[in-house]
Coordinates of N, CA and C in Angstrom, one line a residue:
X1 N 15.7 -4.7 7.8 CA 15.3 -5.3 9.0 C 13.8 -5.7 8.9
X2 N 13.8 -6.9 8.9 CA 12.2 -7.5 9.7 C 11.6 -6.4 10.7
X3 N 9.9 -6.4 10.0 CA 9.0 -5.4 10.8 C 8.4 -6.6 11.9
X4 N 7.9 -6.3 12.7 CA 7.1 -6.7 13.3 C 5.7 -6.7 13.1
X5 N 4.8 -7.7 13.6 CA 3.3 -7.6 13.2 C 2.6 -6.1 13.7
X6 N 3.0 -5.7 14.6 CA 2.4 -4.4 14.9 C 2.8 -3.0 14.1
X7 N 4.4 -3.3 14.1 CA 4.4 -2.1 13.5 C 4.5 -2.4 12.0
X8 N 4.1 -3.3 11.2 CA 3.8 -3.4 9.8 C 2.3 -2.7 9.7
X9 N 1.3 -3.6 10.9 CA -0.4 -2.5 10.7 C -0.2 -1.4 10.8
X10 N 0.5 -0.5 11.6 CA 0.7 0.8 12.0 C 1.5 1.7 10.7
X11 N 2.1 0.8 10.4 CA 2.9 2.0 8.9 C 1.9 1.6 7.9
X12 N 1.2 0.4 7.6 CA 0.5 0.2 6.9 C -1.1 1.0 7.0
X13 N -1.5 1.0 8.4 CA -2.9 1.9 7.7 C -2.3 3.3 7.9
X14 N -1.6 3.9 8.1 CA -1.7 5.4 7.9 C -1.6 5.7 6.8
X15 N -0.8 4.7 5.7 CA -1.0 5.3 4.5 C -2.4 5.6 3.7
X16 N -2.1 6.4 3.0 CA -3.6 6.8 2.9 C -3.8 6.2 1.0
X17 N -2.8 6.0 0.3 CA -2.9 5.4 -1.1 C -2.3 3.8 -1.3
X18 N -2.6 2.7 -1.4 CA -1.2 1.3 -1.8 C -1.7 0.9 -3.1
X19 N -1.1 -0.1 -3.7 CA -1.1 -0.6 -4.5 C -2.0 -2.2 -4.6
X20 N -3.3 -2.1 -4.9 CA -3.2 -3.7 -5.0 C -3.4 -4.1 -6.3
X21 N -2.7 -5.6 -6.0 CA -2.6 -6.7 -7.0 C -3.3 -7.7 -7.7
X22 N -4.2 -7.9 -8.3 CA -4.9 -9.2 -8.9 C -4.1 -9.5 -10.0
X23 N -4.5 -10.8 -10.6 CA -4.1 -12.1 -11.7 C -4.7 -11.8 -12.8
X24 N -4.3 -11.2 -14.1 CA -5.3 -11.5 -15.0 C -5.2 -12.5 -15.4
X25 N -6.0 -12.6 -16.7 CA -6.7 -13.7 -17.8 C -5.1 -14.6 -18.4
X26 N -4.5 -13.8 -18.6 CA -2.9 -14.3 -19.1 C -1.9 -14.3 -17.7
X27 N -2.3 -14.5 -16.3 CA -1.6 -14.8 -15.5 C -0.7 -13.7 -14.6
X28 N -0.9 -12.3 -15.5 CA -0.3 -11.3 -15.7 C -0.8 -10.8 -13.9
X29 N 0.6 -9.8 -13.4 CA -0.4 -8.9 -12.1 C -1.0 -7.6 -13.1
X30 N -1.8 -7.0 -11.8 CA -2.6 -6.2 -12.6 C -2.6 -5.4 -11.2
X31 N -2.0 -4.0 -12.0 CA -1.4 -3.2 -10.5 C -2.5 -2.1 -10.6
X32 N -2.7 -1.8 -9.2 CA -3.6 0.3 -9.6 C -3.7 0.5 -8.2
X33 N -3.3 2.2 -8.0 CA -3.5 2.3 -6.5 C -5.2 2.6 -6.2
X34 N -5.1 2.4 -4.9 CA -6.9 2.4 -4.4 C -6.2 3.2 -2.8
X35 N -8.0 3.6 -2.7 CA -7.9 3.8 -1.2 C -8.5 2.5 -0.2
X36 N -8.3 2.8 1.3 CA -8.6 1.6 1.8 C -9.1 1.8 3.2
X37 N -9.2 0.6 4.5 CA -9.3 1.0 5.3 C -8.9 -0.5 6.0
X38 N -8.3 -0.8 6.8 CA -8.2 -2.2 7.3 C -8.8 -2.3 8.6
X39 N -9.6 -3.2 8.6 CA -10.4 -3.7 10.0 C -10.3 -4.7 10.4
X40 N -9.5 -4.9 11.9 CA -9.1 -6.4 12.0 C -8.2 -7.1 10.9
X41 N -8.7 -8.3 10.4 CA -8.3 -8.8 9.5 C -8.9 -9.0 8.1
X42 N -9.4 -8.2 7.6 CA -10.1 -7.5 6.6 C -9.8 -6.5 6.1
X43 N -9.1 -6.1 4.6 CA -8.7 -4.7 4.3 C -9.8 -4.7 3.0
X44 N -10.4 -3.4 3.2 CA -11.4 -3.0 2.4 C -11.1 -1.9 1.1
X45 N -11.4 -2.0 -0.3 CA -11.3 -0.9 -1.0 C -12.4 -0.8 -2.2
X46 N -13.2 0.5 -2.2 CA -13.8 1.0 -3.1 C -14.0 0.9 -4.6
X47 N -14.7 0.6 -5.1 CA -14.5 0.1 -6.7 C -15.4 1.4 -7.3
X48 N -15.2 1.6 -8.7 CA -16.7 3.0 -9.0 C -17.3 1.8 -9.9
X49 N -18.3 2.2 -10.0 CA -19.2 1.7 -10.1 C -19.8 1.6 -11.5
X50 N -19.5 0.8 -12.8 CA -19.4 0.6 -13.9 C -20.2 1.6 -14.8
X51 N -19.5 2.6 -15.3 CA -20.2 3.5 -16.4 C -21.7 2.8 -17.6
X52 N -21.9 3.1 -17.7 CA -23.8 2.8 -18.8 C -22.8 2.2 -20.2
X53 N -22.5 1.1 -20.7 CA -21.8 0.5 -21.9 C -20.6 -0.1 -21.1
X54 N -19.9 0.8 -19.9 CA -18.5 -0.1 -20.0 C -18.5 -1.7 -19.0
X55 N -17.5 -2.3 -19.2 CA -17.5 -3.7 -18.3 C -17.1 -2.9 -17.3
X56 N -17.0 -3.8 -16.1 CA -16.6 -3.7 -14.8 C -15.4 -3.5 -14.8
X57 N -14.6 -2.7 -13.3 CA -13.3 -2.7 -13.8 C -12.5 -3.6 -13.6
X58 N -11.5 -4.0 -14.2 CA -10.9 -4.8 -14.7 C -10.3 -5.6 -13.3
X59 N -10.1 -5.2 -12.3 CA -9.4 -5.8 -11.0 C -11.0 -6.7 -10.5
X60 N -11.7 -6.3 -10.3 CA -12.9 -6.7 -9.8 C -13.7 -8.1 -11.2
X61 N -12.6 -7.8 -12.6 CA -13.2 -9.1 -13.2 C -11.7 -10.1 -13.3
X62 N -10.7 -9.6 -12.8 CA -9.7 -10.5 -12.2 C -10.4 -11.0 -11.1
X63 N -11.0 -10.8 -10.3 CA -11.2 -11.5 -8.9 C -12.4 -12.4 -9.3
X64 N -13.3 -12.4 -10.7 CA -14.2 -13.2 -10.5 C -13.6 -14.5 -11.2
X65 N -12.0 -14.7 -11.6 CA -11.7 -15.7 -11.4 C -10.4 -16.4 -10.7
X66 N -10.0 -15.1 -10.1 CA -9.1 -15.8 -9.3 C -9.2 -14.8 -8.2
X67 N -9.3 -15.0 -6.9 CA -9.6 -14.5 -5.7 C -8.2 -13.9 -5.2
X68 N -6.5 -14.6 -5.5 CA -5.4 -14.3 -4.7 C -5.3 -12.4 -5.2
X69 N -4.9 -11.9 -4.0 CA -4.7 -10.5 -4.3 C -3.5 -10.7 -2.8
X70 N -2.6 -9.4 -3.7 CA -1.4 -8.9 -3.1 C -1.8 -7.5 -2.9
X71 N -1.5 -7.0 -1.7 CA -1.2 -5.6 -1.3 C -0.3 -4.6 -1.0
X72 N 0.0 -3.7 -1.7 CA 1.8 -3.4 -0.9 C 1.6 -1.3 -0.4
X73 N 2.0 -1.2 0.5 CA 2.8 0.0 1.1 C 3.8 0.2 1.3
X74 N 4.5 1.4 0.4 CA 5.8 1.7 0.7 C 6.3 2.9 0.6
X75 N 7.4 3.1 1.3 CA 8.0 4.4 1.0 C 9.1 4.8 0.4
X76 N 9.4 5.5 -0.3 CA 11.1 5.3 -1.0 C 11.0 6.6 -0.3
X77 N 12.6 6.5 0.2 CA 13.2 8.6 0.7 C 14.5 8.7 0.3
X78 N 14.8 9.1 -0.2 CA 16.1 9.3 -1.0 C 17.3 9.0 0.1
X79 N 16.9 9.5 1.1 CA 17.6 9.2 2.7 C 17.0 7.6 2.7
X80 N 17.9 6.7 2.8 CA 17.5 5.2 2.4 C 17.1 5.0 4.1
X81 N 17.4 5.6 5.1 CA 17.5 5.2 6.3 C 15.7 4.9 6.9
X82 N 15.0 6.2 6.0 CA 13.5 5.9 6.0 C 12.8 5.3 5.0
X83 N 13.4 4.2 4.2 CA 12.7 3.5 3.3 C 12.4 2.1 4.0
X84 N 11.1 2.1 3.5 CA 10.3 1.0 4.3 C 9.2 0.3 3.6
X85 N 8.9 -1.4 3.5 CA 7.7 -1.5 2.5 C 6.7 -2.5 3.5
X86 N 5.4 -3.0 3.3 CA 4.7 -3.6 4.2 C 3.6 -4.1 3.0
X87 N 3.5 -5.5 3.0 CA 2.6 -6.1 1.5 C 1.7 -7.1 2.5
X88 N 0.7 -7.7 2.0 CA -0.5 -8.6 2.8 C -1.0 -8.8 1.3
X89 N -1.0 -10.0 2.0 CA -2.1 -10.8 0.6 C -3.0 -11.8 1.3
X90 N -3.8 -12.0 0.6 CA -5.3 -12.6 1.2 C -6.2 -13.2 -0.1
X91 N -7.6 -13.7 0.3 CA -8.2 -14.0 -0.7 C -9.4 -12.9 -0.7
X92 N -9.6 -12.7 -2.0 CA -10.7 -11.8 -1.9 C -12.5 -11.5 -2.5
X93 N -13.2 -11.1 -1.5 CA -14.7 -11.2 -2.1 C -15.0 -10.1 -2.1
X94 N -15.7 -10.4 -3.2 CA -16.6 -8.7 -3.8 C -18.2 -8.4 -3.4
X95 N -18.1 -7.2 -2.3 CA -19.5 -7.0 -1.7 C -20.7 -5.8 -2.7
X96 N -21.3 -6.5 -3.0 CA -22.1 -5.2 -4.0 C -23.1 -5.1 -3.2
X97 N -23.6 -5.6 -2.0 CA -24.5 -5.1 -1.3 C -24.2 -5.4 0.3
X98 N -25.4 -4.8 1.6 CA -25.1 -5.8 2.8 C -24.8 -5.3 3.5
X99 N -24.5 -5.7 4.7 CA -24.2 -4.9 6.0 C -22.9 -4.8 5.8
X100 N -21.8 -5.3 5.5 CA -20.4 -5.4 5.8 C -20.4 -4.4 4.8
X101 N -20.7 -4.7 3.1 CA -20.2 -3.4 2.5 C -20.7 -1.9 3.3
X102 N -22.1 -2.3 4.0 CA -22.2 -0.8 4.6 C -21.4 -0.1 5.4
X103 N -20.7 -1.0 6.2 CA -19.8 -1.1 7.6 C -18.1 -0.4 6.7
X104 N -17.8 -0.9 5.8 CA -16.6 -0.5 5.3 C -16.8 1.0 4.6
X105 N -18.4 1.1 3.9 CA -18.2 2.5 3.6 C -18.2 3.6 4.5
X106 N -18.5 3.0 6.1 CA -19.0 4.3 6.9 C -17.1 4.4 7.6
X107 N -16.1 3.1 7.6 CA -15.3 3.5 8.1 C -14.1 4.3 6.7
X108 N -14.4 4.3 5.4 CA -13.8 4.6 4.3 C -14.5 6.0 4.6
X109 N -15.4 6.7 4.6 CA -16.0 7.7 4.9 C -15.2 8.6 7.0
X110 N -15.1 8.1 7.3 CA -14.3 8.4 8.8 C -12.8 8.4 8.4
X111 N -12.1 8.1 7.2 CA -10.4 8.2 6.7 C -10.4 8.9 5.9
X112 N -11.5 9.5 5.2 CA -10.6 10.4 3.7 C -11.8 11.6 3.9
X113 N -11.7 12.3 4.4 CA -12.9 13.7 4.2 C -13.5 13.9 3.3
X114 N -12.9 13.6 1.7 CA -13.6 13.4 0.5 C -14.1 12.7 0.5
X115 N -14.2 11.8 0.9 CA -15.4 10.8 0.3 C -16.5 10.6 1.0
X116 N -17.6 10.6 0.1 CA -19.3 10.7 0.4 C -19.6 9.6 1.0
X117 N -19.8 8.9 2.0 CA -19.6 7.6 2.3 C -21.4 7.6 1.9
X118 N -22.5 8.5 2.6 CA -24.1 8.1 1.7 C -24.1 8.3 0.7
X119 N -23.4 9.4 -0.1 CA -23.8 9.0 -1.3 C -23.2 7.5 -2.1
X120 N -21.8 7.4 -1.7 CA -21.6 6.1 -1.8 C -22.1 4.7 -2.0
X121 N -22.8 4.6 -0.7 CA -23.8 3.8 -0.4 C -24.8 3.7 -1.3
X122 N -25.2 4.7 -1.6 CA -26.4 4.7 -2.8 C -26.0 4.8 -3.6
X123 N -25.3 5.0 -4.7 CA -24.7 5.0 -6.1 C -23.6 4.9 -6.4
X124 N -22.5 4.0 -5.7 CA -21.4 3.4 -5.9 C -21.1 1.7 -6.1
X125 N -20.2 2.0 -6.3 CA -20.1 0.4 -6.9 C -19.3 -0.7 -5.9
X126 N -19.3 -1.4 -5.9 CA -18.7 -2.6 -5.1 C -17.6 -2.2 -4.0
X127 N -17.6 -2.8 -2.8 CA -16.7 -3.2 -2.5 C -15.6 -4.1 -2.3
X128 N -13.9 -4.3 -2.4 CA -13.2 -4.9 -2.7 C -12.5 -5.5 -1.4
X129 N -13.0 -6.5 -0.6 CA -13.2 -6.8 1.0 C -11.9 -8.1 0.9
X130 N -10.7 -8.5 1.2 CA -9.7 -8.9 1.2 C -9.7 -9.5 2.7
X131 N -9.7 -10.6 2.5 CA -9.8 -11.6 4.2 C -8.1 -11.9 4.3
X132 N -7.6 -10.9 4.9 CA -6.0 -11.3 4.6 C -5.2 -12.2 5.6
X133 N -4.1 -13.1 5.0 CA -3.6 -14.5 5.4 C -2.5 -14.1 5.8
X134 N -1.7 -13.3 5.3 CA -0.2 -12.9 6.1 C 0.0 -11.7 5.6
X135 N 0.8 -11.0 6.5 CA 1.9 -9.8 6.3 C 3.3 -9.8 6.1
X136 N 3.9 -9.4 5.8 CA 5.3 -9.1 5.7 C 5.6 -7.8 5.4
X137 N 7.0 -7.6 6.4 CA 7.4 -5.8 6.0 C 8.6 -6.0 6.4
X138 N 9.7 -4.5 5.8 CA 10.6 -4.5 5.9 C 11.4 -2.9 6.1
X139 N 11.8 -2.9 6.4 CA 12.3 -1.9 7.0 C 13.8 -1.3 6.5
X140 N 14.5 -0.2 6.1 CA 16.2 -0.1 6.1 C 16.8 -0.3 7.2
X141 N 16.2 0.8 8.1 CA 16.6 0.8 9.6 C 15.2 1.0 10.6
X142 N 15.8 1.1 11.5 CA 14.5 1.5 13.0 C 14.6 3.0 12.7
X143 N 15.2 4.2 12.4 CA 14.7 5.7 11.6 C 13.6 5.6 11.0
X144 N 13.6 4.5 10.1 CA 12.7 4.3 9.3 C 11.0 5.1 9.8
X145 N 10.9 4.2 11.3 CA 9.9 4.2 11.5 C 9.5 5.8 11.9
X146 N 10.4 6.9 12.0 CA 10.0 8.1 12.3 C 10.2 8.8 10.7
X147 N 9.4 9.6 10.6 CA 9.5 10.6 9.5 C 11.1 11.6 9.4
X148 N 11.4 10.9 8.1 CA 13.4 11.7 8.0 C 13.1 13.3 7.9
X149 N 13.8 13.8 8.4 CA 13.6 15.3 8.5 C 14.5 15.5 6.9
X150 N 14.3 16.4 5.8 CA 14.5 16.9 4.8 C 15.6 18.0 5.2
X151 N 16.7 17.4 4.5 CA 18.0 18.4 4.4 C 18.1 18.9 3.4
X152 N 19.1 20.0 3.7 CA 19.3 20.5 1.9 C 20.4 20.0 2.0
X153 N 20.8 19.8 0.5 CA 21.9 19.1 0.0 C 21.8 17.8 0.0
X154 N 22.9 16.7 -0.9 CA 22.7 15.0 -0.6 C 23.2 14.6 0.0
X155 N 22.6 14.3 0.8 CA 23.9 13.7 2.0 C 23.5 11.7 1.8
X156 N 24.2 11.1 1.8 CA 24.1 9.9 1.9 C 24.5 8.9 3.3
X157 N 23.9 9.0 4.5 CA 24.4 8.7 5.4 C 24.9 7.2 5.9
X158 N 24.0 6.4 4.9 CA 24.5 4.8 4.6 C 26.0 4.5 4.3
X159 N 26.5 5.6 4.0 CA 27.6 5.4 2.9 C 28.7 5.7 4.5
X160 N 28.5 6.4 4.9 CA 29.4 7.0 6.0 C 30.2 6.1 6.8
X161 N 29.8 5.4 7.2 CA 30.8 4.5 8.3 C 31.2 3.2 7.0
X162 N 30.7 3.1 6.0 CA 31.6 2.5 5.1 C 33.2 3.2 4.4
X163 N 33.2 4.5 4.7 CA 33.5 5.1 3.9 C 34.8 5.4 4.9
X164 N 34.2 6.0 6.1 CA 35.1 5.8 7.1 C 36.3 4.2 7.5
X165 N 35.0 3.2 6.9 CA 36.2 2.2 7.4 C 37.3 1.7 6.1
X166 N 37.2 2.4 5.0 CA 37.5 1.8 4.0 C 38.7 3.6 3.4
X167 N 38.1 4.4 4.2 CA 39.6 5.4 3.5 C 38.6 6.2 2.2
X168 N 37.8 5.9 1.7 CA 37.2 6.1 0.3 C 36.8 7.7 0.6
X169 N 36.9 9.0 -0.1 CA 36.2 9.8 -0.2 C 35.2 10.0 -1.8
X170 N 33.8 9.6 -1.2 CA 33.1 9.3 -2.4 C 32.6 11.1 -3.0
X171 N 32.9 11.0 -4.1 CA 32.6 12.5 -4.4 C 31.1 12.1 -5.5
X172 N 30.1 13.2 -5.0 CA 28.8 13.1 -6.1 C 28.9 13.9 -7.4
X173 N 28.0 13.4 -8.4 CA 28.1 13.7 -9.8 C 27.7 15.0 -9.6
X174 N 27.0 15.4 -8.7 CA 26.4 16.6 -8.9 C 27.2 17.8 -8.2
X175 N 27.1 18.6 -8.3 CA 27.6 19.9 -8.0 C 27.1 21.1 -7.3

């Protein structure tokens, strides 16, 4: 099922880890999870700040030639009824100084307890500031949107009213 714009933001910033996407040199994606914080229409993420001999990291020298970036959140539950995903892509600029990078470190600092948001400031490396153009999300069911309570045993509940309407008793590999 189609999410809606609100509740795609709402599953989307609680998570606390996603995946984003840049273009390498050979066209290739170039996947790694980050942390983040989205404001408005702006999703923000932390870069470290290039070791003494090494290049920059490799997402942030994707973006200095191609700006498109993809973003994705999701959830797999073995209970399919709570699986859910939520992706945004946008173009993206890299803040290595400024008020806005200041502004994203102090709200990246208010979401994750670990992190130093002054020391940050002072001896961290870029920000990864994503002006984002659309969303999309998707949903198995409306469950989805509540956390599946953990059973013991597999129960597959998708399967049920198929199974019912078809006569079938599906037996699992497992024992």
């Amino acid at each position: 099922m189609k999410l809606g714009q609100e509740e795609m933001r709402r599953r989307f910033e609680r998570e606390r880890a996603v995946r984003l996407a840049t273009v390498d040199e050979r066209g290739r994606a170039h996947v790694v999870p980050v942390i983040f914080v989205v404001d408005g229409n702006v999703f923000y993420s932390p870069t470290d700040k290039p070791k003494s001999g090494n290049p920059r990291p490799k997402r942030l020298r994707n973006l200095d030639r191609d700006q498109r970036v993809t973003v994705l959140a999701d959830c797999y539950d073995e209970n399919w009824l709570g699986a859910w995903w939520v992706r945004l892509r946008g173009t993206a600029r890299i803040l290595d100084d400024g008020a806005e990078r200041t502004h994203a470190l102090g709200l990246l600092d208010g979401k994750y307890e670990q992190f130093d948001g002054p020391r940050y400031l002072k001896d961290g490396g870029p920000v990864v500031a994503v002006d984002i153009k659309d969303w999309l999300g998707w949903a198995y069911s409306e469950q989805s949107a509540q956390p599946v309570a953990q059973e013991s045993g597999r129960r597959r509940p998708w399967r049920e009213q198929s199974r019912l309407r078809s006569g079938l008793r599906l037996r699992s590999s497992r024992a």
